[in-house]
Amino acid sequence: MKALGGLLDVGSRAAMATVGQEAIVEAYRKRGHQVADIDDIGKLELCEMDKVRPNLGLAYTAAATVEGAAAGFAVSGGEIVAAGGSVFGAGVGGAPGIGTVVGVMAADAAVVLVAANRAVAHIAAYYGYDVDHPDERLFALGVLSVGTATEAGKATAYIELNKLVQALARRATWDQLRQNAVTRVVEKVFTRLGYRITQRKLGQAVPVFGTLIGAGMNAHLLSSVTHDANHIYRERFLRDHYGLAHEPLATPPMNETDVVDVAELLHEEIAKEDGRPTDRGDGERS
């Protein structure tokens, strides 16, 4: 799964490179706004952004639905054919093995996760945030964690995102945020998110219903990611625009299996580079 994190990082970078920042800037120019780059968009008013920003959720959700249906059919369709036995000469032994099922689901999860990451970067750009910057890349990962969390884990994921914002704000200079540390954090986040999504998607390996489940899960995931990303970046823009501070939030009971703590991963990686022990949260240090 560690290798998956690295591959997803590469894939997400390639996907984000296709966002088309110049096209976004040009969309604002056509509305009469004098903007030279993504950062200039952040100087506009929210009402001006709303007149330019498209509904990205529909496009990303539709694409993910097709991908999920294809993955679900690849597994459940194979089981249906195998069940035909005498007709196709395959018999039950022709059904996809567990390795094939997990492989297809992991691949589908990777594709969806890359698309979700691109969607977050796309939405961020329309609010004036460039995820090519190290701090924005980390923030986008936090947004992705919120968007992919289950309903039970969203509150905790949002609080962890708030912790990340405060951790980033405490750094006097970004020279402290070394690029290799950011890369390792990105890989770990993608590894954990990929594993989590793959576990959920194993339910697609159900004959007949696999295609519907696959399409539905992907649609729900991308809809959740784009909805949460829009809400979070909208709130963040208003806070930045009007100088509203991010106050610490009380932490509810942690759902460890559903939340990726980007702030904690960042702390651990920087501590390793500095040669300091890292607190794993259980009173022990490594």
GROMACS .gro file of C-alpha atoms in nm:
model
  286
    1MET     CA    1   0.000   0.000   0.000
    2LYS     CA    2   0.299   0.233   0.053
    3ALA     CA    3   0.382   0.202  -0.318
    4LEU     CA    4   0.019   0.291  -0.392
    5GLY     CA    5   0.067   0.617  -0.202
    6GLY     CA    6   0.362   0.710  -0.420
    7LEU     CA    7   0.176   0.624  -0.740
    8LEU     CA    8  -0.127   0.822  -0.628
    9ASP     CA    9   0.094   1.121  -0.551
   10VAL     CA   10   0.236   1.110  -0.903
   11GLY     CA   11  -0.111   1.060  -1.048
   12SER     CA   12  -0.258   1.345  -0.846
   13ARG     CA   13   0.018   1.582  -0.954
   14ALA     CA   14  -0.046   1.494  -1.317
   15ALA     CA   15  -0.420   1.542  -1.267
   16MET     CA   16  -0.377   1.877  -1.093
   17ALA     CA   17  -0.155   1.992  -1.379
   18THR     CA   18  -0.458   1.956  -1.607
   19VAL     CA   19  -0.679   2.186  -1.400
   20GLY     CA   20  -0.601   2.471  -1.640
   21GLN     CA   21  -0.528   2.771  -1.421
   22GLU     CA   22  -0.499   3.001  -1.721
   23ALA     CA   23  -0.851   2.907  -1.829
   24ILE     CA   24  -0.979   2.991  -1.481
   25VAL     CA   25  -0.799   3.325  -1.483
   26GLU     CA   26  -0.939   3.395  -1.831
   27ALA     CA   27  -1.292   3.319  -1.708
   28TYR     CA   28  -1.254   3.597  -1.452
   29ARG     CA   29  -1.107   3.834  -1.709
   30LYS     CA   30  -1.409   3.782  -1.934
   31ARG     CA   31  -1.620   3.909  -1.645
   32GLY     CA   32  -1.412   4.227  -1.641
   33HIS     CA   33  -1.185   4.143  -1.347
   34GLN     CA   34  -0.820   4.244  -1.365
   35VAL     CA   35  -0.649   3.924  -1.253
   36ALA     CA   36  -0.305   3.804  -1.363
   37ASP     CA   37  -0.293   3.474  -1.177
   38ILE     CA   38  -0.478   3.252  -0.931
   39ASP     CA   39  -0.357   3.450  -0.629
   40ASP     CA   40  -0.522   3.766  -0.768
   41ILE     CA   41  -0.862   3.595  -0.759
   42GLY     CA   42  -0.845   3.598  -0.380
   43LYS     CA   43  -0.863   3.979  -0.387
   44LEU     CA   44  -1.214   3.974  -0.533
   45GLU     CA   45  -1.544   3.969  -0.345
   46LEU     CA   46  -1.731   3.643  -0.291
   47CYS     CA   47  -2.031   3.765  -0.490
   48GLU     CA   48  -1.799   3.826  -0.786
   49MET     CA   49  -1.661   3.473  -0.760
   50ASP     CA   50  -2.010   3.325  -0.753
   51LYS     CA   51  -2.083   3.476  -1.095
   52VAL     CA   52  -1.782   3.301  -1.249
   53ARG     CA   53  -1.745   2.975  -1.057
   54PRO     CA   54  -1.920   2.680  -1.232
   55ASN     CA   55  -2.090   2.387  -1.062
   56LEU     CA   56  -1.794   2.151  -1.074
   57GLY     CA   57  -1.968   1.891  -0.861
   58LEU     CA   58  -2.193   1.774  -1.145
   59ALA     CA   59  -1.909   1.710  -1.390
   60TYR     CA   60  -1.687   1.524  -1.144
   61THR     CA   61  -1.974   1.320  -1.004
   62ALA     CA   62  -2.089   1.212  -1.350
   63ALA     CA   63  -1.740   1.098  -1.451
   64ALA     CA   64  -1.692   0.907  -1.125
   65THR     CA   65  -2.029   0.736  -1.168
   66VAL     CA   66  -1.923   0.592  -1.504
   67GLU     CA   67  -1.588   0.477  -1.363
   68GLY     CA   68  -1.755   0.310  -1.064
   69ALA     CA   69  -2.008   0.132  -1.282
   70ALA     CA   70  -1.729  -0.002  -1.503
   71ALA     CA   71  -1.533  -0.133  -1.204
   72GLY     CA   72  -1.842  -0.288  -1.048
   73PHE     CA   73  -1.931  -0.459  -1.374
   74ALA     CA   74  -1.575  -0.586  -1.420
   75VAL     CA   75  -1.618  -0.786  -1.101
   76SER     CA   76  -1.987  -0.866  -1.071
   77GLY     CA   77  -2.025  -0.915  -1.447
   78GLY     CA   78  -1.752  -1.175  -1.438
   79GLU     CA   79  -1.933  -1.358  -1.161
   80ILE     CA   80  -2.255  -1.360  -1.359
   81VAL     CA   81  -2.080  -1.503  -1.665
   82ALA     CA   82  -1.909  -1.766  -1.451
   83ALA     CA   83  -2.241  -1.860  -1.296
   84GLY     CA   84  -2.370  -1.936  -1.646
   85GLY     CA   85  -2.138  -2.236  -1.643
   86SER     CA   86  -2.256  -2.459  -1.925
   87VAL     CA   87  -2.343  -2.171  -2.155
   88PHE     CA   88  -1.996  -2.020  -2.157
   89GLY     CA   89  -1.801  -2.328  -2.059
   90ALA     CA   90  -1.642  -2.147  -1.765
   91GLY     CA   91  -1.829  -2.279  -1.467
   92VAL     CA   92  -1.805  -2.140  -1.115
   93GLY     CA   93  -1.428  -2.173  -1.136
   94GLY     CA   94  -1.431  -1.890  -1.388
   95ALA     CA   95  -1.547  -1.637  -1.131
   96PRO     CA   96  -1.297  -1.363  -1.044
   97GLY     CA   97  -1.064  -1.464  -0.761
   98ILE     CA   98  -1.018  -1.255  -0.447
   99GLY     CA   99  -0.693  -1.117  -0.586
  100THR     CA  100  -0.869  -0.996  -0.899
  101VAL     CA  101  -1.153  -0.844  -0.699
  102VAL     CA  102  -0.922  -0.656  -0.465
  103GLY     CA  103  -0.705  -0.547  -0.757
  104VAL     CA  104  -0.999  -0.403  -0.951
  105MET     CA  105  -1.136  -0.228  -0.642
  106ALA     CA  106  -0.795  -0.084  -0.551
  107ALA     CA  107  -0.747   0.043  -0.906
  108ASP     CA  108  -1.094   0.199  -0.905
  109ALA     CA  109  -1.027   0.358  -0.566
  110ALA     CA  110  -0.702   0.504  -0.701
  111VAL     CA  111  -0.875   0.653  -1.005
  112VAL     CA  112  -1.152   0.802  -0.793
  113LEU     CA  113  -0.906   0.939  -0.537
  114VAL     CA  114  -0.700   1.110  -0.808
  115ALA     CA  115  -1.020   1.259  -0.954
  116ALA     CA  116  -1.129   1.376  -0.608
  117ASN     CA  117  -0.791   1.540  -0.551
  118ARG     CA  118  -0.818   1.717  -0.886
  119ALA     CA  119  -1.168   1.833  -0.798
  120VAL     CA  120  -1.040   1.986  -0.472
  121ALA     CA  121  -0.759   2.165  -0.660
  122HIS     CA  122  -1.007   2.286  -0.922
  123ILE     CA  123  -1.246   2.429  -0.663
  124ALA     CA  124  -0.958   2.583  -0.468
  125ALA     CA  125  -0.838   2.768  -0.778
  126TYR     CA  126  -1.176   2.933  -0.831
  127TYR     CA  127  -1.150   3.073  -0.477
  128GLY     CA  128  -0.796   3.200  -0.538
  129TYR     CA  129  -0.592   2.922  -0.377
  130ASP     CA  130  -0.308   2.758  -0.572
  131VAL     CA  131  -0.241   2.402  -0.455
  132ASP     CA  132   0.102   2.411  -0.617
  133HIS     CA  133   0.218   2.592  -0.302
  134PRO     CA  134   0.332   2.347  -0.028
  135ASP     CA  135   0.098   2.488   0.237
  136GLU     CA  136  -0.199   2.480   0.000
  137ARG     CA  137  -0.117   2.124  -0.103
  138LEU     CA  138  -0.133   2.016   0.260
  139PHE     CA  139  -0.457   2.207   0.316
  140ALA     CA  140  -0.608   2.040   0.008
  141LEU     CA  141  -0.519   1.701   0.158
  142GLY     CA  142  -0.707   1.800   0.473
  143VAL     CA  143  -1.008   1.896   0.261
  144LEU     CA  144  -0.984   1.562   0.082
  145SER     CA  145  -0.983   1.382   0.416
  146VAL     CA  146  -1.304   1.562   0.518
  147GLY     CA  147  -1.470   1.491   0.184
  148THR     CA  148  -1.390   1.119   0.185
  149ALA     CA  149  -1.481   1.061   0.550
  150THR     CA  150  -1.808   0.890   0.640
  151GLU     CA  151  -2.080   1.098   0.800
  152ALA     CA  152  -1.970   0.967   1.140
  153GLY     CA  153  -1.614   1.085   1.081
  154LYS     CA  154  -1.670   1.423   0.914
  155ALA     CA  155  -1.688   1.626   1.237
  156THR     CA  156  -1.356   1.485   1.354
  157ALA     CA  157  -1.198   1.530   1.010
  158TYR     CA  158  -1.308   1.895   1.006
  159ILE     CA  159  -1.153   1.953   1.349
  160GLU     CA  160  -0.830   1.792   1.230
  161LEU     CA  161  -0.835   2.030   0.932
  162ASN     CA  162  -0.872   2.319   1.176
  163LYS     CA  163  -0.565   2.189   1.363
  164LEU     CA  164  -0.373   2.180   1.036
  165VAL     CA  165  -0.461   2.543   0.958
  166GLN     CA  166  -0.332   2.652   1.297
  167ALA     CA  167  -0.017   2.442   1.261
  168LEU     CA  168   0.056   2.598   0.923
  169ALA     CA  169  -0.011   2.948   1.055
  170ARG     CA  170   0.241   2.901   1.337
  171ARG     CA  171   0.529   2.857   1.091
  172ALA     CA  172   0.713   3.185   1.051
  173THR     CA  173   0.866   3.092   0.714
  174TRP     CA  174   0.798   2.818   0.464
  175ASP     CA  175   1.169   2.743   0.454
  176GLN     CA  176   1.086   2.527   0.754
  177LEU     CA  177   0.845   2.323   0.547
  178ARG     CA  178   1.084   2.109   0.349
  179GLN     CA  179   0.958   1.971   0.021
  180ASN     CA  180   1.063   1.612   0.092
  181ALA     CA  181   0.866   1.621   0.418
  182VAL     CA  182   0.559   1.741   0.229
  183THR     CA  183   0.606   1.464  -0.028
  184ARG     CA  184   0.617   1.198   0.244
  185VAL     CA  185   0.303   1.338   0.407
  186VAL     CA  186   0.122   1.332   0.071
  187GLU     CA  187   0.222   0.970   0.011
  188LYS     CA  188   0.106   0.862   0.357
  189VAL     CA  189  -0.228   1.041   0.322
  190PHE     CA  190  -0.296   0.884  -0.017
  191THR     CA  191  -0.195   0.541   0.111
  192ARG     CA  192  -0.441   0.562   0.400
  193LEU     CA  193  -0.722   0.712   0.196
  194GLY     CA  194  -0.670   0.456  -0.081
  195TYR     CA  195  -0.684   0.169   0.168
  196ARG     CA  196  -0.995   0.312   0.334
  197ILE     CA  197  -1.183   0.360   0.007
  198THR     CA  198  -1.081   0.016  -0.121
  199GLN     CA  199  -1.227  -0.143   0.193
  200ARG     CA  200  -1.559   0.029   0.133
  201LYS     CA  201  -1.564  -0.060  -0.234
  202LEU     CA  202  -1.525  -0.433  -0.177
  203GLY     CA  203  -1.903  -0.433  -0.143
  204GLN     CA  204  -1.916  -0.384  -0.520
  205ALA     CA  205  -1.817  -0.749  -0.570
  206VAL     CA  206  -2.180  -0.856  -0.547
  207PRO     CA  207  -2.336  -1.028  -0.852
  208VAL     CA  208  -2.587  -0.816  -1.047
  209PHE     CA  209  -2.582  -0.532  -0.793
  210GLY     CA  210  -2.207  -0.468  -0.817
  211THR     CA  211  -2.242  -0.229  -1.110
  212LEU     CA  212  -2.510  -0.023  -0.936
  213ILE     CA  213  -2.319  -0.019  -0.608
  214GLY     CA  214  -1.999   0.084  -0.782
  215ALA     CA  215  -2.166   0.370  -0.965
  216GLY     CA  216  -2.350   0.481  -0.652
  217MET     CA  217  -2.046   0.475  -0.425
  218ASN     CA  218  -1.831   0.674  -0.666
  219ALA     CA  219  -2.107   0.926  -0.726
  220HIS     CA  220  -2.161   0.969  -0.353
  221LEU     CA  221  -1.788   1.007  -0.286
  222LEU     CA  222  -1.729   1.273  -0.552
  223SER     CA  223  -2.049   1.453  -0.456
  224SER     CA  224  -1.932   1.458  -0.094
  225VAL     CA  225  -1.582   1.575  -0.184
  226THR     CA  226  -1.697   1.858  -0.411
  227HIS     CA  227  -1.969   1.968  -0.168
  228ASP     CA  228  -1.732   1.976   0.129
  229ALA     CA  229  -1.451   2.137  -0.072
  230ASN     CA  230  -1.679   2.417  -0.187
  231HIS     CA  231  -1.805   2.476   0.167
  232ILE     CA  232  -1.456   2.469   0.323
  233TYR     CA  233  -1.290   2.696   0.067
  234ARG     CA  234  -1.584   2.933   0.080
  235GLU     CA  235  -1.552   2.957   0.458
  236ARG     CA  236  -1.175   2.990   0.433
  237PHE     CA  237  -1.200   3.271   0.178
  238LEU     CA  238  -1.437   3.466   0.402
  239ARG     CA  239  -1.205   3.419   0.702
  240ASP     CA  240  -0.902   3.531   0.503
  241HIS     CA  241  -1.086   3.817   0.334
  242TYR     CA  242  -1.221   3.962   0.658
  243GLY     CA  243  -0.938   3.864   0.890
  244LEU     CA  244  -1.139   3.615   1.095
  245ALA     CA  245  -0.919   3.384   1.302
  246HIS     CA  246  -0.955   3.006   1.314
  247GLU     CA  247  -1.042   2.927   1.673
  248PRO     CA  248  -0.944   2.586   1.819
  249LEU     CA  249  -1.236   2.344   1.821
  250ALA     CA  250  -1.319   2.084   2.084
  251THR     CA  251  -1.231   1.734   1.968
  252PRO     CA  252  -1.516   1.478   1.966
  253PRO     CA  253  -1.446   1.106   2.018
  254MET     CA  254  -1.194   1.008   1.751
  255ASN     CA  255  -1.297   0.762   1.482
  256GLU     CA  256  -0.943   0.639   1.413
  257THR     CA  257  -1.037   0.423   1.117
  258ASP     CA  258  -1.209   0.702   0.928
  259VAL     CA  259  -0.991   1.011   0.974
  260VAL     CA  260  -0.649   1.093   0.832
  261ASP     CA  261  -0.479   1.349   1.056
  262VAL     CA  262  -0.266   1.551   0.812
  263ALA     CA  263  -0.142   1.786   1.087
  264GLU     CA  264  -0.010   1.494   1.292
  265LEU     CA  265   0.161   1.338   0.989
  266LEU     CA  266   0.326   1.671   0.910
  267HIS     CA  267   0.444   1.705   1.270
  268GLU     CA  268   0.593   1.356   1.261
  269GLU     CA  269   0.780   1.410   0.934
  270ILE     CA  270   0.929   1.744   1.037
  271ALA     CA  271   1.029   1.599   1.375
  272LYS     CA  272   1.207   1.314   1.197
  273GLU     CA  273   1.401   1.558   0.982
  274ASP     CA  274   1.498   1.759   1.289
  275GLY     CA  275   1.607   1.442   1.469
  276ARG     CA  276   1.346   1.492   1.741
  277PRO     CA  277   1.136   1.209   1.892
  278THR     CA  278   0.776   1.197   1.776
  279ASP     CA  279   0.485   1.149   2.014
  280ARG     CA  280   0.254   0.883   1.871
  281GLY     CA  281  -0.030   0.997   2.093
  282ASP     CA  282  -0.015   0.697   2.328
  283GLY     CA  283   0.234   0.846   2.569
  284GLU     CA  284   0.528   0.679   2.395
  285ARG     CA  285   0.791   0.837   2.177
  286SER     CA  286   0.966   0.693   1.877
   0.00000   0.00000   0.00000
